[in-house]
Every structure is written in structure tokens, then in C-alpha cells.
Coordinates of C-alpha atoms and ligand atoms in Angstrom, one line a residue:
X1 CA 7.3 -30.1 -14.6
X2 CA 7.9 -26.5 -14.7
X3 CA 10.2 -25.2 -17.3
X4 CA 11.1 -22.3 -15.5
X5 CA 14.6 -22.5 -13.8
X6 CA 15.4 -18.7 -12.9
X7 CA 12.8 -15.9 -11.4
X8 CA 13.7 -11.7 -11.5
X9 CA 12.0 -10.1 -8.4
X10 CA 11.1 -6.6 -8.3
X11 CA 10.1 -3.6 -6.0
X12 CA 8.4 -1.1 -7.7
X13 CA 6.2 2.0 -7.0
X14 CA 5.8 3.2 -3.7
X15 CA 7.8 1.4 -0.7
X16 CA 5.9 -0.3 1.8
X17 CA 7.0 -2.1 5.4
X18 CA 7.6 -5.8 4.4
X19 CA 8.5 -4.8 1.1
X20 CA 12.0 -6.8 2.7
X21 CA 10.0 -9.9 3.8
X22 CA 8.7 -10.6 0.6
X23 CA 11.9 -10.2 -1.1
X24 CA 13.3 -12.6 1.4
X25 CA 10.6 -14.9 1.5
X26 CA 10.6 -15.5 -2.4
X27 CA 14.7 -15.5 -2.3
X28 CA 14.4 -18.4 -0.2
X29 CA 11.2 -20.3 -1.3
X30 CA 12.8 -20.5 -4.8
X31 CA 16.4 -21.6 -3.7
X32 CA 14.5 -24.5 -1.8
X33 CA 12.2 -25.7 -4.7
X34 CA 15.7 -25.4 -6.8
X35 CA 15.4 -21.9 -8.8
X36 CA 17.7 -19.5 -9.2
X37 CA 16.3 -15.7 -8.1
X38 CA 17.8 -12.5 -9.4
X39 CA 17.4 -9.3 -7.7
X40 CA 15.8 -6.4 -10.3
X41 CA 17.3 -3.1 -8.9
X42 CA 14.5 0.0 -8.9
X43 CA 11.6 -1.6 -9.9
X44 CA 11.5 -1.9 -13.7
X45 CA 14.8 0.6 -14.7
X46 CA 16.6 -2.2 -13.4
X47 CA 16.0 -3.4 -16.9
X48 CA 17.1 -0.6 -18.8
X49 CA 20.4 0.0 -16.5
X50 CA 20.9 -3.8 -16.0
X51 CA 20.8 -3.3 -12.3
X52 CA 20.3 -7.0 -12.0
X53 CA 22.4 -9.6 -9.3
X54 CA 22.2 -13.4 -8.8
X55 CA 20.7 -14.3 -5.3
X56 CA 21.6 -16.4 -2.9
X57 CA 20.5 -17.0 0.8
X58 CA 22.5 -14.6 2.7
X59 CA 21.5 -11.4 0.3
X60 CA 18.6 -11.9 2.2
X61 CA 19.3 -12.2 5.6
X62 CA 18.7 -9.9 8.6
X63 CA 16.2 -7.9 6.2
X64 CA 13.1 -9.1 7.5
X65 CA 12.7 -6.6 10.4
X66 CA 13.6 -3.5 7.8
X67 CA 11.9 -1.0 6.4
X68 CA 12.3 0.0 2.9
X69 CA 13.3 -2.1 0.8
X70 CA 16.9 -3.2 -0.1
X71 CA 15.9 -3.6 -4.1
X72 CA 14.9 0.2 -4.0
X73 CA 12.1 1.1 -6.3
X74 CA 11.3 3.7 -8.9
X75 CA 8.1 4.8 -10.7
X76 CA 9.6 3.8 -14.2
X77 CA 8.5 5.8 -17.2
X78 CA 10.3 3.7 -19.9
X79 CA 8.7 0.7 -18.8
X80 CA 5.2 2.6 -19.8
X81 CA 5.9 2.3 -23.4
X82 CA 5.5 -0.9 -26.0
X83 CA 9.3 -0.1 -26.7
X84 CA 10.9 0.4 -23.2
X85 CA 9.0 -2.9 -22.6
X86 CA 10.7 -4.4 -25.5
X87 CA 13.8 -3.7 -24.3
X88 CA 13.2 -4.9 -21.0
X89 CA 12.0 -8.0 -22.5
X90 CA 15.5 -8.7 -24.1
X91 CA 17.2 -7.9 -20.8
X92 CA 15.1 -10.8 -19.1
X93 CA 16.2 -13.2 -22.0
X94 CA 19.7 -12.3 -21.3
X95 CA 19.8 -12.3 -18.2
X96 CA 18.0 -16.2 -18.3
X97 CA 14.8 -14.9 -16.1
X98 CA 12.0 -16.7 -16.9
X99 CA 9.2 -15.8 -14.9
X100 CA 9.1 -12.1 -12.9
X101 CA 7.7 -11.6 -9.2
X102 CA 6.2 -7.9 -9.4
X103 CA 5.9 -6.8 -5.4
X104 CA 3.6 -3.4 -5.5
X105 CA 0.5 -1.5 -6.1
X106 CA -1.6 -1.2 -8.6
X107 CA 0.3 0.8 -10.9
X108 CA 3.0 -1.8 -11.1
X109 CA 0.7 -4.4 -11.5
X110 CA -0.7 -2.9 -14.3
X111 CA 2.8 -2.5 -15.6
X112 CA 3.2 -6.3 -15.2
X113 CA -0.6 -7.4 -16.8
X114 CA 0.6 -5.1 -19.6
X115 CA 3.9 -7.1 -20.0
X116 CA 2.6 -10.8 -19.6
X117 CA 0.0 -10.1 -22.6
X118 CA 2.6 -8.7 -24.6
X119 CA 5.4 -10.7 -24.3
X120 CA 4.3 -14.4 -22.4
X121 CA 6.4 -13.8 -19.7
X122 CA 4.7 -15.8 -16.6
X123 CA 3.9 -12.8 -14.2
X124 CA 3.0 -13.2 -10.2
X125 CA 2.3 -9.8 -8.6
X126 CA 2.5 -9.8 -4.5
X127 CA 0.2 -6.4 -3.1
X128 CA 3.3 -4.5 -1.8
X129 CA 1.6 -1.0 -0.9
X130 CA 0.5 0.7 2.5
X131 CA -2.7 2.1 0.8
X132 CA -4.7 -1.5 0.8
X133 CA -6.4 -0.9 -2.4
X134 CA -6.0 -3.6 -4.2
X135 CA -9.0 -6.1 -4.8
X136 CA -8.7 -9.4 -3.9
X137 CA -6.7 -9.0 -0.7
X138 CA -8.4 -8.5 2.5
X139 CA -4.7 -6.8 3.5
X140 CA -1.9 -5.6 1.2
X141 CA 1.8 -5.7 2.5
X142 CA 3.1 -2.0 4.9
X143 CA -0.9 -1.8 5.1
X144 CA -1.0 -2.8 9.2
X145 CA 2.4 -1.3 9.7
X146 CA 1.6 2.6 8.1
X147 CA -2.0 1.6 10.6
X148 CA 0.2 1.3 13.8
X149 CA 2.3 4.5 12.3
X150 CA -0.9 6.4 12.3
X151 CA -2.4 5.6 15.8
X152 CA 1.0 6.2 17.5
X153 CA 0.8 9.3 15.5
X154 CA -2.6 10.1 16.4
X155 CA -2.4 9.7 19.9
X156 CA 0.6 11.7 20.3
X157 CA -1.9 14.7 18.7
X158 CA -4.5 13.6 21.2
X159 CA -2.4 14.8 24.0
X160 CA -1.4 18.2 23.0
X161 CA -5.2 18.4 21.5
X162 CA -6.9 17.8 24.4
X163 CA -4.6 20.0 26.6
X164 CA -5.0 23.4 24.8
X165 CA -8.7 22.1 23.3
X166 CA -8.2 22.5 19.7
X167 CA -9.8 20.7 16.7
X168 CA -6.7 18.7 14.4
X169 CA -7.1 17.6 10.8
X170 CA -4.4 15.0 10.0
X171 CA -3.9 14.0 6.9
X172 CA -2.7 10.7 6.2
X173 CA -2.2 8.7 2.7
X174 CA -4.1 6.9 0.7
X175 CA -3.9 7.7 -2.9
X176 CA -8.0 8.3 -3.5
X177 CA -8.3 5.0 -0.9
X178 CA -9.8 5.7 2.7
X179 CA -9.1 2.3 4.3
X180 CA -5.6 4.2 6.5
X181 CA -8.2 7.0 7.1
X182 CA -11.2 5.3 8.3
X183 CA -9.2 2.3 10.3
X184 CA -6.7 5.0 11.8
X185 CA -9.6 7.3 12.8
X186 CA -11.4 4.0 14.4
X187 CA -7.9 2.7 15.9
X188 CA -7.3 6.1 17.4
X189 CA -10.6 7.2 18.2
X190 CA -10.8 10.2 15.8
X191 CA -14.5 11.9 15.8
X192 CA -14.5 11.4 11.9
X193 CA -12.8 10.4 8.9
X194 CA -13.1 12.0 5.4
X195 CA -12.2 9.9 3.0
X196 CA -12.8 9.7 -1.1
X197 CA -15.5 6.8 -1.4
X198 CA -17.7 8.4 0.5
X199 CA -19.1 12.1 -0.2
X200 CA -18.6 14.1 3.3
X201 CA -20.8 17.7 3.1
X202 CA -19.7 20.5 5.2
X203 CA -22.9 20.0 7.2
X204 CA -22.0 16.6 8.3
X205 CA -18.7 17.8 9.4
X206 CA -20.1 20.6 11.4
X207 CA -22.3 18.2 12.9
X208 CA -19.4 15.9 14.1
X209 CA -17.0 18.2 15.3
X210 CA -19.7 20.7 17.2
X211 CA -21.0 16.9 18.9
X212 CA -16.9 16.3 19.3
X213 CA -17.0 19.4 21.3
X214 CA -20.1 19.7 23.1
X215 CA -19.7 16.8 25.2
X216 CA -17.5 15.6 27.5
X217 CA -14.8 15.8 25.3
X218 CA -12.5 19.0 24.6
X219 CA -10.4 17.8 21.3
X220 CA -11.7 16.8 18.2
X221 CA -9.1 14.9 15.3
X222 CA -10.9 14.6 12.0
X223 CA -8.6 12.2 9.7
X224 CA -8.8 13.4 5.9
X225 CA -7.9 10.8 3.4
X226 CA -4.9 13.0 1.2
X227 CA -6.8 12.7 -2.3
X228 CA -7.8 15.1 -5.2
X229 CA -11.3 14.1 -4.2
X230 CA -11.4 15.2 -0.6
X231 CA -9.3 18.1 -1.4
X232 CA -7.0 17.3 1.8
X233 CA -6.6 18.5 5.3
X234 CA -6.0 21.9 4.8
X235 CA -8.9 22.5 2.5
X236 CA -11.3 21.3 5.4
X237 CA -9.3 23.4 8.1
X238 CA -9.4 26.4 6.1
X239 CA -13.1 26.0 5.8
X240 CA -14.1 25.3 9.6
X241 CA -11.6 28.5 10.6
X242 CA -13.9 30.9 8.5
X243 CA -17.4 29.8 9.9
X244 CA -16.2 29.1 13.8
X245 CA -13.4 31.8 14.4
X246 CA -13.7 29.9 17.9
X247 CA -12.1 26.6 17.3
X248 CA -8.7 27.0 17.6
X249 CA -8.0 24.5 14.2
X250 CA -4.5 23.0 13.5
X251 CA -3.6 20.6 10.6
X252 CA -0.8 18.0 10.5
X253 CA 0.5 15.9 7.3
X254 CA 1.4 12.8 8.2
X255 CA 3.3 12.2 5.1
X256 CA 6.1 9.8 4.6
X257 CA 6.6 9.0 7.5
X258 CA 3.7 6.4 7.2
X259 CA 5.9 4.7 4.3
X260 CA 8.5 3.5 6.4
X261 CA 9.8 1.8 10.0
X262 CA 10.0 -1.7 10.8
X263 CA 7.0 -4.0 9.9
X264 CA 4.4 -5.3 12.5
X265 CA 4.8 -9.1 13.2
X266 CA 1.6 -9.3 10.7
X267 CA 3.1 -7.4 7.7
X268 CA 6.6 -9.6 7.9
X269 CA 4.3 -13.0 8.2
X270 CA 2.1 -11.6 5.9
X271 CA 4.9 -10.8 3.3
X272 CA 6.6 -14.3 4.0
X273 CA 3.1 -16.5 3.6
X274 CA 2.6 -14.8 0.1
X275 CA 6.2 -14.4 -0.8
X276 CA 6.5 -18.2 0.0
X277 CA 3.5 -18.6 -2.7
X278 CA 4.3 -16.9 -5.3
X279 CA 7.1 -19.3 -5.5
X280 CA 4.5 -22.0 -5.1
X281 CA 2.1 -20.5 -8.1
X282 CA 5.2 -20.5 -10.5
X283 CA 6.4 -23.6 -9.8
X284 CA 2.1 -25.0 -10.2
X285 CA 3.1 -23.1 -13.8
X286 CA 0.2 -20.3 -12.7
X287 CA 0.5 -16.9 -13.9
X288 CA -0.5 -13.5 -14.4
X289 CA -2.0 -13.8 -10.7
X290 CA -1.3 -11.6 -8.0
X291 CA -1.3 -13.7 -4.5
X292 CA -3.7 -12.0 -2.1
X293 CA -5.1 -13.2 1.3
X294 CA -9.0 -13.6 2.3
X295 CA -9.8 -15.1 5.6
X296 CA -6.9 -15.7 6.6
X297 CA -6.4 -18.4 3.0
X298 CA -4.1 -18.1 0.1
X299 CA -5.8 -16.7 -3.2
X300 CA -4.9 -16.4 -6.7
X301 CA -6.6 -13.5 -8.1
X302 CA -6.4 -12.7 -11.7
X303 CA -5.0 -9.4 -12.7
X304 CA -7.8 -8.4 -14.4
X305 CA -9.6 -8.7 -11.2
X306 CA -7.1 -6.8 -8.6
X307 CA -6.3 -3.9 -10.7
X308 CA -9.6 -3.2 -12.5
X309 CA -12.2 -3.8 -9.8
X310 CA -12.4 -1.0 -6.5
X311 CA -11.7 -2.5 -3.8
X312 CA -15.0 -1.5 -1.5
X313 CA -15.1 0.3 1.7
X314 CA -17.3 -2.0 4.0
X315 CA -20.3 0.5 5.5
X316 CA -20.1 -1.0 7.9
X317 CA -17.1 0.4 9.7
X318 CA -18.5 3.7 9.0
X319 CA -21.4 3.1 11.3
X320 CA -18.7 2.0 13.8
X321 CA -16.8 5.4 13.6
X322 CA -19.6 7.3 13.9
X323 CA -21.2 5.1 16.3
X324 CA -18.2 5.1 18.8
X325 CA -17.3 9.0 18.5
X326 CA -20.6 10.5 19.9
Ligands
LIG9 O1 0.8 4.5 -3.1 C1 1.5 4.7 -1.9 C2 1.6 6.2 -1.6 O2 2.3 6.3 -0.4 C3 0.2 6.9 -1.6 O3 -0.5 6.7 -0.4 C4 0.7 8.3 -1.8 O4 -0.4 9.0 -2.4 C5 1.8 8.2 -2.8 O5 2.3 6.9 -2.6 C6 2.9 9.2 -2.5 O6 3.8 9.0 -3.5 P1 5.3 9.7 -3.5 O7 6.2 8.9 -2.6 O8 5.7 9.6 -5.0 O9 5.1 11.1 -3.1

């Protein structure tokens, strides 16, 4: 038998779509299997303010179709060092939590790994970030909802592309990940994605877009993974302007806009199916796991694993993308 009898649950790092569903889902799957659940306001500062309520059911109802997510989150800098994780150690023992449920990206993660090592605190992390780059998962939660945000987006350029025949660079996030860049420029039937895994030369570029142009089509959308690597979308455009004065070159930030709106169907069930076992995994007396998905099953996947290893891009669906945009 499990000796745990109340679990905190967090938000923490960027906000993703289902963010909500998670919350939900471990609210309620710990209520059922007879735990209490408090609710951790702004990641981990609700530590350090004691931003931290008792659940029950209804704090959780109608939040499933939200955006956002009602815990709020923060990027916390106290929680970065050995003290500030002291102290937000002794606010878990006062507060009775005895196991955490971390929902976010690899930063928060880490922040969790860290704070299981140091202190023995049984950890579950759910991947709670649009970017999908966390190993383990074949999808992270907000990552097919930001997708839908980016083709709606990207077809809406398409139009006013194709009618006054210009070439569009859209930027769209990421965080040194290209999987929103190269799925959104399949999805929307971009001529070519630059993204940070792989190394795109100028040449290549040229190549795509003067092919974009010089057949039937008369638009061309490149989607450039935002990253210190590629350099972003305006660093490309500003480069194609000064060799082809011809192309008439506009560039669009997606920004946050690809952070919120409702989830798809497949983020909330998403969220709920690993929300549902990270409740399962504690009360199995697992931890310092993060709860992916991989063919379509239920995986425990060591932090050490999800955090330190690169999540590859599959070659794959490069061939596609330049396959399909001739
Ligand atoms: O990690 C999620 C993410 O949206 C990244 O894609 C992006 O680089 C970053 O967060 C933006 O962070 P902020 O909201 O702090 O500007």
C-alpha cells in the first residue's frame, strides 16, 4: 500500500492547450483512488508565496475545453537554487503533500529531477509544452493544438500570398525544436521549413523558393523554426531581399498566439489519459517518471531519459516536405 495520502500539482514554464485537462484529469483520478490533491499556484513560487488550495471535484469542472491554465505558471528563479528548494521543501511538509505532479517542459522537469534527488520527494512529470521536445513521448500536451493554430494561420497567409505573389517567412515557436516548423510546413503545404536540427545553406533555400516560384505556383511560405540557431524569420527575409530585389518578401511572427486557444479533442484526451496515470504511477509507488505516450501506450520514462536525451527529428518527414513542395 501506498503511503502517500495527498499530491501538490503544478503548472510551470510555458502554458500549453490542455495544460487544464491534465489538471483536471489528475484532480479527479486522485479523489477516485482516495487522495487528497492541492493545487500549487504559478508553477514552483506557489511555494514560496504559499499559493496552495485543497481540491476537490468542482475546482475542476468546465476547464477541460480552456486554454491556459487555471493554476497559472511562472518561470521560477528561487526554485533554481539548493536553498529556494529547501524552502519549498518545508512548504510541502506543511502543507501534508507527499508526492508532486510537475505538468511542463523540460526546464520544469529538470527543476523536479533536481528536487526528487535532493529531497526524496516522489516526483511524476506530465510533458505539458507546445514545442514536443521531450524524449520519450511521441506527443507532448498544446503540441497538436499550437499544430492546428499554425495551419489555420498558414493558410490564411496563403491567400493573401498567392493573390499579390509574394514569398512569406513565418516564424513559429519552437525553442531550438523544429517539430511545429516541419509538421506546420507539411500540414500547410509550405515550400520549406528551416528548422535548428538540421543545417539549411542559403543555396538550398534559393533552390526551394526559385522551384516555389517557377512552377505553377505564384506564392512561396518558408516556415523558420524561432531559435538562436536558425537566426529567425527575419534574418532569412533580409537575406533573400538583397540577392532577388524581385520577390516581393514579407515576414510574419506567429508568436503567442500558438500558446493558447482551446485544445483539439487529441490534446484534452491526451492530457486526461496521462493525467489519469500519473495518478496511477503514484499510487504503483513509481517515481521520478514523466508519463509519455508511444504508439498510442502508456510509458514511464525516467527523467534522466526525457530531459537529457534530444528528442530526434525523423528524416524522414523531411523527404516528405521536400518531396511534396516541388
Ligand atoms: O517552451 C514554450 C515556448 O512557447 C517556446 O516555444 C518559446 O521559445 C518560449 O516558450 C517563449 O517563452 P516566453 O513566453 O517566455 O516568451
Amino acid at each position: 500500500m501506498s503511503k502517500i495520502k495527498c499530491v501538490g500539482v503544478l503548472t510551470s514554464g510555458g502554458d500549453a492547450p490542455g495544460m487544464n485537462a491534465a489538471i483536471r484529469a489528475v484532480t479527479r483520478s486522485a479523489i477516485y483512488n482516495g487522495l487528497r490533491v492541492k493545487g500549487i499556484y504559478r508553477g514552483y513560487r506557489g511555494f514560496f508565496t504559499n499559493e496552495i488550495v485543497e481540491f476537490k471535484s468542482q475546482n475542476v469542472s468546465n476547464i477541460i475545453q480552456q486554454g491556459g491554465t487555471i493554476l497559472k505558471t511562472a518561470r521560477c528563479q528561487e526554485f533554481i537554487t539548493p536553498e529556494g528548494r529547501k524552502i519549498a521543501y518545508n512548504t510541502m511538509k506543511k502543507q501534508e503533500i507527499d508526492a508532486l505532479v510537475v505538468i511542463g517542459g523540460d526546464g520544469s522537469l529538470t527543476g523536479a529531477r533536481i528536487f526528487a534527488q535532493e529531497f526524496d520527494v516522489p516526483c511524476i512529470g506530465l510533458p505539458g509544452t507546445i514545442d514536443n521536445d521531450l524524449y520519450g513521448t511521441d506527443s507532448t500536451i498544446g503540441y497538436d493544438t499550437a499544430m492546428n493554430t499554425i495551419v489555420e494561420a498558414v493558410d490564411k497567409i496563403r491567400d493573401t500570398a498567392t493573390s499579390h505573389d509574394r514569398l512569406f517567412f513565418v516564424e513559429v515557436m519552437g525553442r531550438d525544436a523544429g517539430f511545429l516548423a516541419l509538421n506546420g510546413a507539411i500540414a500547410s503545404g509550405a515550400e520549406a521549413a528551416i528548422i535548428p536540427e538540421f543545417d539549411t545553406n542559403f543555396a538550398q533555400l534559393e533552390e526551394l523558393i526559385k522551384n516555389g516560384f517557377r512552377k505553377t505556383k505564384n506564392s512561396s511560405i518558408v516556415l523558420v523554426a524561432e531559435s538562436e540557431i536558425t537566426g529567425g524569420a527575419i534574418h532569412y527575409a533580409e537575406r533573400v531581399k538583397k540577392v532577388y530585389s524581385q520577390y516581393d518578401v514579407r515576414v510574419i511572427i506567429l508568436g503567442h498566439i500558438q500558446r493558447g486557444g482551446s485544445p483539439t479533442a487529441y490534446d484534452r484526451i491526451l492530457a486526461s489519459r496521462l493525467g489519469a496515470a500519473a495518478i496511477d504511477a503514484i499510487m504503483d509507488d513509481q517515481r521520478n517518471v514523466m508519463i509519455g505516450i508511444e504508439h498510442d501506450e502508456i510509458v514511464y520514462v525516467p527523467f534522466s531519459k526525457a530531459i537529457k536525451n534530444d528528442k530526434p527529428i525523423k528524416q524522414e518527414l523531411i523527404n516528405v516536405l521536400k518531396t511534396l513542395s516541388i
